[in-house]
Amino acid sequence: MAGEKETMEIDTDAGCPGNSVGRFAAGEDPAKREQILAGAWRVFKLKGFDAASMNDITREAGVSKGTIYVYFSNKEDLFVALVDQHRQEFAASMRNILAGTEEVRDGLKQFGLAFANKMICSDMIPAMRSVLGVVDRMPKLAQRFFIAAPNNVRTVLQDFIEHHVALGHLRIDDLELAARQFIELSTGTFFKMRLFGELEGPVPDEELNRVIDSAIKVFMAAYGTDRA
């Protein structure tokens, strides 16, 4: 990578086609890939994107230089993979939560609680801070956090809302706007406070429930039907 004086080493970790039983082809071992990603994430959290180097990541992940370049071509490639991984895991967990609800209000409540706790108490905020640090130079990377795709948490909520529109529980013309509005109503304040360091630790349950319940009331007043 430009700006880093690094020399490729002979790959002694990655498997090759046709070698011993149980080995993966080069770049295809999921455990090795996860090992590299885990090490990279620890480095990015500690140093930030700009200060982190592939040498740092190699040492932290415990792999050879050759191996890390078999899986990822550069630091940007690694960071993109981490962004995608965090977003996919977050979206999958939220989809599972909504899949276990049948009532609109219950689904919105569970979504709001889980979303707030994930944003406040997990590694999501450090990840976003790292992304924001390079947004001017790498705008497409930052956009990956918010891209409208099946593995985006906003799209997960949008699918839930669309389902209840079809059932006649909600009346909404712009599903994406409605999903954005509920996220902002229920967790926007907590998210911004945590992002900018004004909030340390979890939000008290009483306050979290108060804000989310109010968000549901506003949302249902705008979009609910008599069948809701």
PDB file of C-alpha atoms in Angstrom:
ATOM      1  CA  MET A   1       0.000   0.000   0.000  1.00  0.00           C
ATOM      2  CA  ALA A   2       1.228   3.513  -0.821  1.00  0.00           C
ATOM      3  CA  GLY A   3       2.928   5.216   2.091  1.00  0.00           C
ATOM      4  CA  GLU A   4       3.866   1.973   3.841  1.00  0.00           C
ATOM      5  CA  LYS A   5       7.243   0.337   3.289  1.00  0.00           C
ATOM      6  CA  GLU A   6       6.204  -3.261   3.524  1.00  0.00           C
ATOM      7  CA  THR A   7       7.741  -6.282   1.856  1.00  0.00           C
ATOM      8  CA  MET A   8       5.713  -9.284   0.828  1.00  0.00           C
ATOM      9  CA  GLU A   9       6.716 -12.512   2.541  1.00  0.00           C
ATOM     10  CA  ILE A  10       6.286 -16.069   1.400  1.00  0.00           C
ATOM     11  CA  ASP A  11       2.838 -17.255   2.445  1.00  0.00           C
ATOM     12  CA  THR A  12       3.224 -20.009   4.991  1.00  0.00           C
ATOM     13  CA  ASP A  13      -0.287 -19.903   6.467  1.00  0.00           C
ATOM     14  CA  ALA A  14      -2.719 -20.066   3.563  1.00  0.00           C
ATOM     15  CA  GLY A  15      -3.620 -23.433   2.088  1.00  0.00           C
ATOM     16  CA  CYS A  16      -3.255 -24.290  -1.600  1.00  0.00           C
ATOM     17  CA  PRO A  17      -5.269 -26.549  -3.900  1.00  0.00           C
ATOM     18  CA  GLY A  18      -4.194 -30.121  -3.767  1.00  0.00           C
ATOM     19  CA  ASN A  19      -2.257 -29.996  -0.506  1.00  0.00           C
ATOM     20  CA  SER A  20      -3.003 -31.927   2.681  1.00  0.00           C
ATOM     21  CA  VAL A  21      -6.529 -32.997   3.565  1.00  0.00           C
ATOM     22  CA  GLY A  22      -8.508 -30.371   5.491  1.00  0.00           C
ATOM     23  CA  ARG A  23      -6.662 -27.380   4.041  1.00  0.00           C
ATOM     24  CA  PHE A  24      -8.469 -24.614   2.158  1.00  0.00           C
ATOM     25  CA  ALA A  25      -7.488 -23.080  -1.135  1.00  0.00           C
ATOM     26  CA  ALA A  26      -5.560 -19.830  -0.784  1.00  0.00           C
ATOM     27  CA  GLY A  27      -7.815 -17.075   0.510  1.00  0.00           C
ATOM     28  CA  GLU A  28     -10.777 -19.350   1.188  1.00  0.00           C
ATOM     29  CA  ASP A  29     -10.370 -20.392   4.837  1.00  0.00           C
ATOM     30  CA  PRO A  30     -13.224 -18.659   6.721  1.00  0.00           C
ATOM     31  CA  ALA A  31     -11.525 -19.117  10.094  1.00  0.00           C
ATOM     32  CA  LYS A  32      -8.320 -17.505   8.836  1.00  0.00           C
ATOM     33  CA  ARG A  33     -10.283 -14.638   7.302  1.00  0.00           C
ATOM     34  CA  GLU A  34     -12.144 -14.088  10.576  1.00  0.00           C
ATOM     35  CA  GLN A  35      -8.833 -14.179  12.461  1.00  0.00           C
ATOM     36  CA  ILE A  36      -7.481 -11.398  10.267  1.00  0.00           C
ATOM     37  CA  LEU A  37     -10.658  -9.338  10.557  1.00  0.00           C
ATOM     38  CA  ALA A  38     -10.687  -9.676  14.350  1.00  0.00           C
ATOM     39  CA  GLY A  39      -7.078  -8.520  14.563  1.00  0.00           C
ATOM     40  CA  ALA A  40      -7.732  -5.641  12.170  1.00  0.00           C
ATOM     41  CA  TRP A  41     -10.728  -4.505  14.199  1.00  0.00           C
ATOM     42  CA  ARG A  42      -8.681  -4.373  17.398  1.00  0.00           C
ATOM     43  CA  VAL A  43      -6.050  -2.264  15.634  1.00  0.00           C
ATOM     44  CA  PHE A  44      -8.579   0.106  14.040  1.00  0.00           C
ATOM     45  CA  LYS A  45     -10.321   0.641  17.383  1.00  0.00           C
ATOM     46  CA  LEU A  46      -7.020   1.408  19.093  1.00  0.00           C
ATOM     47  CA  LYS A  47      -5.352   3.563  16.432  1.00  0.00           C
ATOM     48  CA  GLY A  48      -8.043   4.635  14.007  1.00  0.00           C
ATOM     49  CA  PHE A  49      -7.977   4.036  10.276  1.00  0.00           C
ATOM     50  CA  ASP A  50      -5.233   6.465   9.285  1.00  0.00           C
ATOM     51  CA  ALA A  51      -2.728   5.511  11.981  1.00  0.00           C
ATOM     52  CA  ALA A  52      -3.207   1.758  11.555  1.00  0.00           C
ATOM     53  CA  SER A  53      -0.841  -0.074   9.223  1.00  0.00           C
ATOM     54  CA  MET A  54      -0.881  -3.479   7.616  1.00  0.00           C
ATOM     55  CA  ASN A  55       2.181  -4.310   9.724  1.00  0.00           C
ATOM     56  CA  ASP A  56       0.164  -3.556  12.880  1.00  0.00           C
ATOM     57  CA  ILE A  57      -2.695  -5.724  11.670  1.00  0.00           C
ATOM     58  CA  THR A  58      -0.391  -8.585  10.703  1.00  0.00           C
ATOM     59  CA  ARG A  59       1.136  -8.653  14.177  1.00  0.00           C
ATOM     60  CA  GLU A  60      -2.208  -8.357  15.971  1.00  0.00           C
ATOM     61  CA  ALA A  61      -3.854 -11.054  13.852  1.00  0.00           C
ATOM     62  CA  GLY A  62      -0.898 -13.423  14.244  1.00  0.00           C
ATOM     63  CA  VAL A  63      -0.503 -14.219  10.541  1.00  0.00           C
ATOM     64  CA  SER A  64       2.275 -13.809   8.012  1.00  0.00           C
ATOM     65  CA  LYS A  65       2.447 -10.840   5.647  1.00  0.00           C
ATOM     66  CA  GLY A  66       1.881 -13.162   2.714  1.00  0.00           C
ATOM     67  CA  THR A  67      -1.298 -14.552   4.246  1.00  0.00           C
ATOM     68  CA  ILE A  68      -2.918 -11.208   4.942  1.00  0.00           C
ATOM     69  CA  TYR A  69      -2.408 -10.126   1.332  1.00  0.00           C
ATOM     70  CA  VAL A  70      -3.941 -13.347   0.057  1.00  0.00           C
ATOM     71  CA  TYR A  71      -7.192 -12.368   1.794  1.00  0.00           C
ATOM     72  CA  PHE A  72      -7.122  -8.570   1.525  1.00  0.00           C
ATOM     73  CA  SER A  73      -5.320  -6.435  -1.029  1.00  0.00           C
ATOM     74  CA  ASN A  74      -4.806  -3.404   1.243  1.00  0.00           C
ATOM     75  CA  LYS A  75      -5.947  -1.599   4.378  1.00  0.00           C
ATOM     76  CA  GLU A  76      -8.977  -0.110   2.635  1.00  0.00           C
ATOM     77  CA  ASP A  77     -10.104  -3.549   1.532  1.00  0.00           C
ATOM     78  CA  LEU A  78      -9.872  -4.781   5.114  1.00  0.00           C
ATOM     79  CA  PHE A  79     -11.801  -1.821   6.460  1.00  0.00           C
ATOM     80  CA  VAL A  80     -14.569  -2.261   3.897  1.00  0.00           C
ATOM     81  CA  ALA A  81     -14.881  -5.923   4.885  1.00  0.00           C
ATOM     82  CA  LEU A  82     -15.211  -4.927   8.544  1.00  0.00           C
ATOM     83  CA  VAL A  83     -17.868  -2.327   7.765  1.00  0.00           C
ATOM     84  CA  ASP A  84     -19.848  -4.904   5.807  1.00  0.00           C
ATOM     85  CA  GLN A  85     -19.448  -7.515   8.537  1.00  0.00           C
ATOM     86  CA  HIS A  86     -20.691  -5.221  11.308  1.00  0.00           C
ATOM     87  CA  ARG A  87     -23.611  -4.001   9.226  1.00  0.00           C
ATOM     88  CA  GLN A  88     -24.667  -7.515   8.221  1.00  0.00           C
ATOM     89  CA  GLU A  89     -24.486  -8.850  11.781  1.00  0.00           C
ATOM     90  CA  PHE A  90     -26.460  -5.887  13.101  1.00  0.00           C
ATOM     91  CA  ALA A  91     -29.149  -6.225  10.429  1.00  0.00           C
ATOM     92  CA  ALA A  92     -29.449  -9.996  10.952  1.00  0.00           C
ATOM     93  CA  SER A  93     -29.948  -9.579  14.700  1.00  0.00           C
ATOM     94  CA  MET A  94     -32.636  -6.947  14.152  1.00  0.00           C
ATOM     95  CA  ARG A  95     -34.404  -9.087  11.561  1.00  0.00           C
ATOM     96  CA  ASN A  96     -34.530 -11.964  14.046  1.00  0.00           C
ATOM     97  CA  ILE A  97     -36.032  -9.695  16.697  1.00  0.00           C
ATOM     98  CA  LEU A  98     -38.778  -8.444  14.382  1.00  0.00           C
ATOM     99  CA  ALA A  99     -39.500 -11.962  13.139  1.00  0.00           C
ATOM    100  CA  GLY A 100     -40.595 -12.865  16.657  1.00  0.00           C
ATOM    101  CA  THR A 101     -43.244 -10.122  16.876  1.00  0.00           C
ATOM    102  CA  GLU A 102     -46.780  -9.966  15.503  1.00  0.00           C
ATOM    103  CA  GLU A 103     -48.143  -6.619  16.717  1.00  0.00           C
ATOM    104  CA  VAL A 104     -46.971  -3.335  15.217  1.00  0.00           C
ATOM    105  CA  ARG A 105     -46.391  -1.633  18.548  1.00  0.00           C
ATOM    106  CA  ASP A 106     -44.585  -4.629  19.991  1.00  0.00           C
ATOM    107  CA  GLY A 107     -42.303  -4.867  16.954  1.00  0.00           C
ATOM    108  CA  LEU A 108     -41.511  -1.162  17.065  1.00  0.00           C
ATOM    109  CA  LYS A 109     -40.781  -1.354  20.797  1.00  0.00           C
ATOM    110  CA  GLN A 110     -38.467  -4.348  20.437  1.00  0.00           C
ATOM    111  CA  PHE A 111     -36.739  -2.749  17.474  1.00  0.00           C
ATOM    112  CA  GLY A 112     -36.229   0.539  19.305  1.00  0.00           C
ATOM    113  CA  LEU A 113     -34.826  -1.107  22.421  1.00  0.00           C
ATOM    114  CA  ALA A 114     -32.467  -3.394  20.512  1.00  0.00           C
ATOM    115  CA  PHE A 115     -31.344  -0.649  18.146  1.00  0.00           C
ATOM    116  CA  ALA A 116     -30.581   1.772  20.973  1.00  0.00           C
ATOM    117  CA  ASN A 117     -28.680  -0.803  23.010  1.00  0.00           C
ATOM    118  CA  LYS A 118     -26.673  -1.896  19.971  1.00  0.00           C
ATOM    119  CA  MET A 119     -25.722   1.643  19.061  1.00  0.00           C
ATOM    120  CA  ILE A 120     -24.858   2.653  22.607  1.00  0.00           C
ATOM    121  CA  CYS A 121     -23.268  -0.438  24.128  1.00  0.00           C
ATOM    122  CA  SER A 122     -21.503  -2.178  21.234  1.00  0.00           C
ATOM    123  CA  ASP A 123     -18.594  -1.503  18.880  1.00  0.00           C
ATOM    124  CA  MET A 124     -20.871   0.199  16.369  1.00  0.00           C
ATOM    125  CA  ILE A 125     -20.048   3.732  17.521  1.00  0.00           C
ATOM    126  CA  PRO A 126     -16.244   3.202  17.353  1.00  0.00           C
ATOM    127  CA  ALA A 127     -16.754   1.814  13.862  1.00  0.00           C
ATOM    128  CA  MET A 128     -18.723   4.865  12.806  1.00  0.00           C
ATOM    129  CA  ARG A 129     -16.150   7.207  14.300  1.00  0.00           C
ATOM    130  CA  SER A 130     -13.474   5.500  12.217  1.00  0.00           C
ATOM    131  CA  VAL A 131     -15.617   5.884   9.111  1.00  0.00           C
ATOM    132  CA  LEU A 132     -16.294   9.562   9.822  1.00  0.00           C
ATOM    133  CA  GLY A 133     -12.570  10.132  10.136  1.00  0.00           C
ATOM    134  CA  VAL A 134     -12.073   9.307   6.448  1.00  0.00           C
ATOM    135  CA  VAL A 135     -15.405  10.465   5.018  1.00  0.00           C
ATOM    136  CA  ASP A 136     -13.911  13.356   3.044  1.00  0.00           C
ATOM    137  CA  ARG A 137     -11.265  11.169   1.398  1.00  0.00           C
ATOM    138  CA  MET A 138     -13.306   7.983   1.118  1.00  0.00           C
ATOM    139  CA  PRO A 139     -16.976   8.973   0.781  1.00  0.00           C
ATOM    140  CA  LYS A 140     -17.991   5.649  -0.753  1.00  0.00           C
ATOM    141  CA  LEU A 141     -16.721   3.816   2.306  1.00  0.00           C
ATOM    142  CA  ALA A 142     -18.868   5.938   4.603  1.00  0.00           C
ATOM    143  CA  GLN A 143     -21.881   5.342   2.369  1.00  0.00           C
ATOM    144  CA  ARG A 144     -21.607   1.590   2.977  1.00  0.00           C
ATOM    145  CA  PHE A 145     -22.946   2.122   6.498  1.00  0.00           C
ATOM    146  CA  PHE A 146     -26.177   3.521   5.120  1.00  0.00           C
ATOM    147  CA  ILE A 147     -26.587   1.774   1.786  1.00  0.00           C
ATOM    148  CA  ALA A 148     -30.146   0.579   1.137  1.00  0.00           C
ATOM    149  CA  ALA A 149     -29.695  -3.172   0.872  1.00  0.00           C
ATOM    150  CA  PRO A 150     -31.157  -6.339   2.408  1.00  0.00           C
ATOM    151  CA  ASN A 151     -28.444  -6.302   5.065  1.00  0.00           C
ATOM    152  CA  ASN A 152     -29.097  -2.709   6.116  1.00  0.00           C
ATOM    153  CA  VAL A 153     -30.920  -2.296   9.430  1.00  0.00           C
ATOM    154  CA  ARG A 154     -33.155   0.458   8.047  1.00  0.00           C
ATOM    155  CA  THR A 155     -34.285  -1.859   5.262  1.00  0.00           C
ATOM    156  CA  VAL A 156     -35.088  -4.508   7.882  1.00  0.00           C
ATOM    157  CA  LEU A 157     -37.437  -2.076   9.625  1.00  0.00           C
ATOM    158  CA  GLN A 158     -38.851  -0.996   6.278  1.00  0.00           C
ATOM    159  CA  ASP A 159     -39.735  -4.621   5.463  1.00  0.00           C
ATOM    160  CA  PHE A 160     -41.510  -4.939   8.821  1.00  0.00           C
ATOM    161  CA  ILE A 161     -43.482  -1.762   8.156  1.00  0.00           C
ATOM    162  CA  GLU A 162     -44.379  -2.899   4.644  1.00  0.00           C
ATOM    163  CA  HIS A 163     -45.688  -6.188   6.040  1.00  0.00           C
ATOM    164  CA  HIS A 164     -48.056  -4.358   8.368  1.00  0.00           C
ATOM    165  CA  VAL A 165     -49.154  -1.995   5.621  1.00  0.00           C
ATOM    166  CA  ALA A 166     -50.176  -5.079   3.640  1.00  0.00           C
ATOM    167  CA  LEU A 167     -52.120  -6.345   6.662  1.00  0.00           C
ATOM    168  CA  GLY A 168     -53.939  -3.027   6.953  1.00  0.00           C
ATOM    169  CA  HIS A 169     -52.358  -2.104  10.277  1.00  0.00           C
ATOM    170  CA  LEU A 170     -50.522   0.899   8.862  1.00  0.00           C
ATOM    171  CA  ARG A 171     -51.241   3.373   6.069  1.00  0.00           C
ATOM    172  CA  ILE A 172     -47.960   4.634   4.597  1.00  0.00           C
ATOM    173  CA  ASP A 173     -47.063   5.940   1.158  1.00  0.00           C
ATOM    174  CA  ASP A 174     -43.300   6.352   1.665  1.00  0.00           C
ATOM    175  CA  LEU A 175     -41.979   3.306   3.488  1.00  0.00           C
ATOM    176  CA  GLU A 176     -38.341   4.420   3.525  1.00  0.00           C
ATOM    177  CA  LEU A 177     -39.233   7.800   4.991  1.00  0.00           C
ATOM    178  CA  ALA A 178     -41.369   6.170   7.680  1.00  0.00           C
ATOM    179  CA  ALA A 179     -38.530   3.818   8.660  1.00  0.00           C
ATOM    180  CA  ARG A 180     -36.087   6.731   8.872  1.00  0.00           C
ATOM    181  CA  GLN A 181     -38.530   8.724  10.953  1.00  0.00           C
ATOM    182  CA  PHE A 182     -39.052   5.989  13.525  1.00  0.00           C
ATOM    183  CA  ILE A 183     -35.326   5.408  13.932  1.00  0.00           C
ATOM    184  CA  GLU A 184     -34.765   9.122  14.500  1.00  0.00           C
ATOM    185  CA  LEU A 185     -37.718   9.452  16.859  1.00  0.00           C
ATOM    186  CA  SER A 186     -36.778   6.474  19.002  1.00  0.00           C
ATOM    187  CA  THR A 187     -32.983   6.544  19.122  1.00  0.00           C
ATOM    188  CA  GLY A 188     -31.651   9.608  17.315  1.00  0.00           C
ATOM    189  CA  THR A 189     -30.928  11.612  20.445  1.00  0.00           C
ATOM    190  CA  PHE A 190     -29.137   8.748  22.210  1.00  0.00           C
ATOM    191  CA  PHE A 191     -27.128   7.921  19.098  1.00  0.00           C
ATOM    192  CA  LYS A 192     -25.855  11.476  18.632  1.00  0.00           C
ATOM    193  CA  MET A 193     -25.013  11.862  22.309  1.00  0.00           C
ATOM    194  CA  ARG A 194     -23.013   8.622  22.252  1.00  0.00           C
ATOM    195  CA  LEU A 195     -21.309   9.418  18.953  1.00  0.00           C
ATOM    196  CA  PHE A 196     -20.009  12.733  20.247  1.00  0.00           C
ATOM    197  CA  GLY A 197     -19.046  11.489  23.697  1.00  0.00           C
ATOM    198  CA  GLU A 198     -21.850  13.103  25.692  1.00  0.00           C
ATOM    199  CA  LEU A 199     -23.212   9.764  26.843  1.00  0.00           C
ATOM    200  CA  GLU A 200     -21.146   7.177  28.665  1.00  0.00           C
ATOM    201  CA  GLY A 201     -22.595   3.793  29.508  1.00  0.00           C
ATOM    202  CA  PRO A 202     -26.163   2.597  28.946  1.00  0.00           C
ATOM    203  CA  VAL A 203     -29.227   4.830  28.995  1.00  0.00           C
ATOM    204  CA  PRO A 204     -31.338   4.281  32.134  1.00  0.00           C
ATOM    205  CA  ASP A 205     -34.188   1.893  31.338  1.00  0.00           C
ATOM    206  CA  GLU A 206     -36.831   4.370  32.463  1.00  0.00           C
ATOM    207  CA  GLU A 207     -35.563   7.066  30.098  1.00  0.00           C
ATOM    208  CA  LEU A 208     -35.086   4.663  27.203  1.00  0.00           C
ATOM    209  CA  ASN A 209     -38.604   3.303  27.531  1.00  0.00           C
ATOM    210  CA  ARG A 210     -40.048   6.802  27.876  1.00  0.00           C
ATOM    211  CA  VAL A 211     -38.458   7.992  24.641  1.00  0.00           C
ATOM    212  CA  ILE A 212     -39.295   4.863  22.631  1.00  0.00           C
ATOM    213  CA  ASP A 213     -42.899   4.764  23.876  1.00  0.00           C
ATOM    214  CA  SER A 214     -43.284   8.404  22.843  1.00  0.00           C
ATOM    215  CA  ALA A 215     -41.819   7.599  19.412  1.00  0.00           C
ATOM    216  CA  ILE A 216     -44.329   4.786  18.945  1.00  0.00           C
ATOM    217  CA  LYS A 217     -47.201   7.086  19.915  1.00  0.00           C
ATOM    218  CA  VAL A 218     -46.120   9.701  17.363  1.00  0.00           C
ATOM    219  CA  PHE A 219     -45.527   7.079  14.670  1.00  0.00           C
ATOM    220  CA  MET A 220     -48.884   5.417  15.164  1.00  0.00           C
ATOM    221  CA  ALA A 221     -50.680   8.772  15.272  1.00  0.00           C
ATOM    222  CA  ALA A 222     -49.240   9.514  11.829  1.00  0.00           C
ATOM    223  CA  TYR A 223     -49.506   6.084  10.226  1.00  0.00           C
ATOM    224  CA  GLY A 224     -51.789   3.839  12.277  1.00  0.00           C
ATOM    225  CA  THR A 225     -55.214   2.648  11.200  1.00  0.00           C
ATOM    226  CA  ASP A 226     -58.248   1.471  13.126  1.00  0.00           C
ATOM    227  CA  ARG A 227     -57.011  -2.091  12.549  1.00  0.00           C
ATOM    228  CA  ALA A 228     -53.648  -1.453  14.216  1.00  0.00           C
TER     229      ALA A 228
END
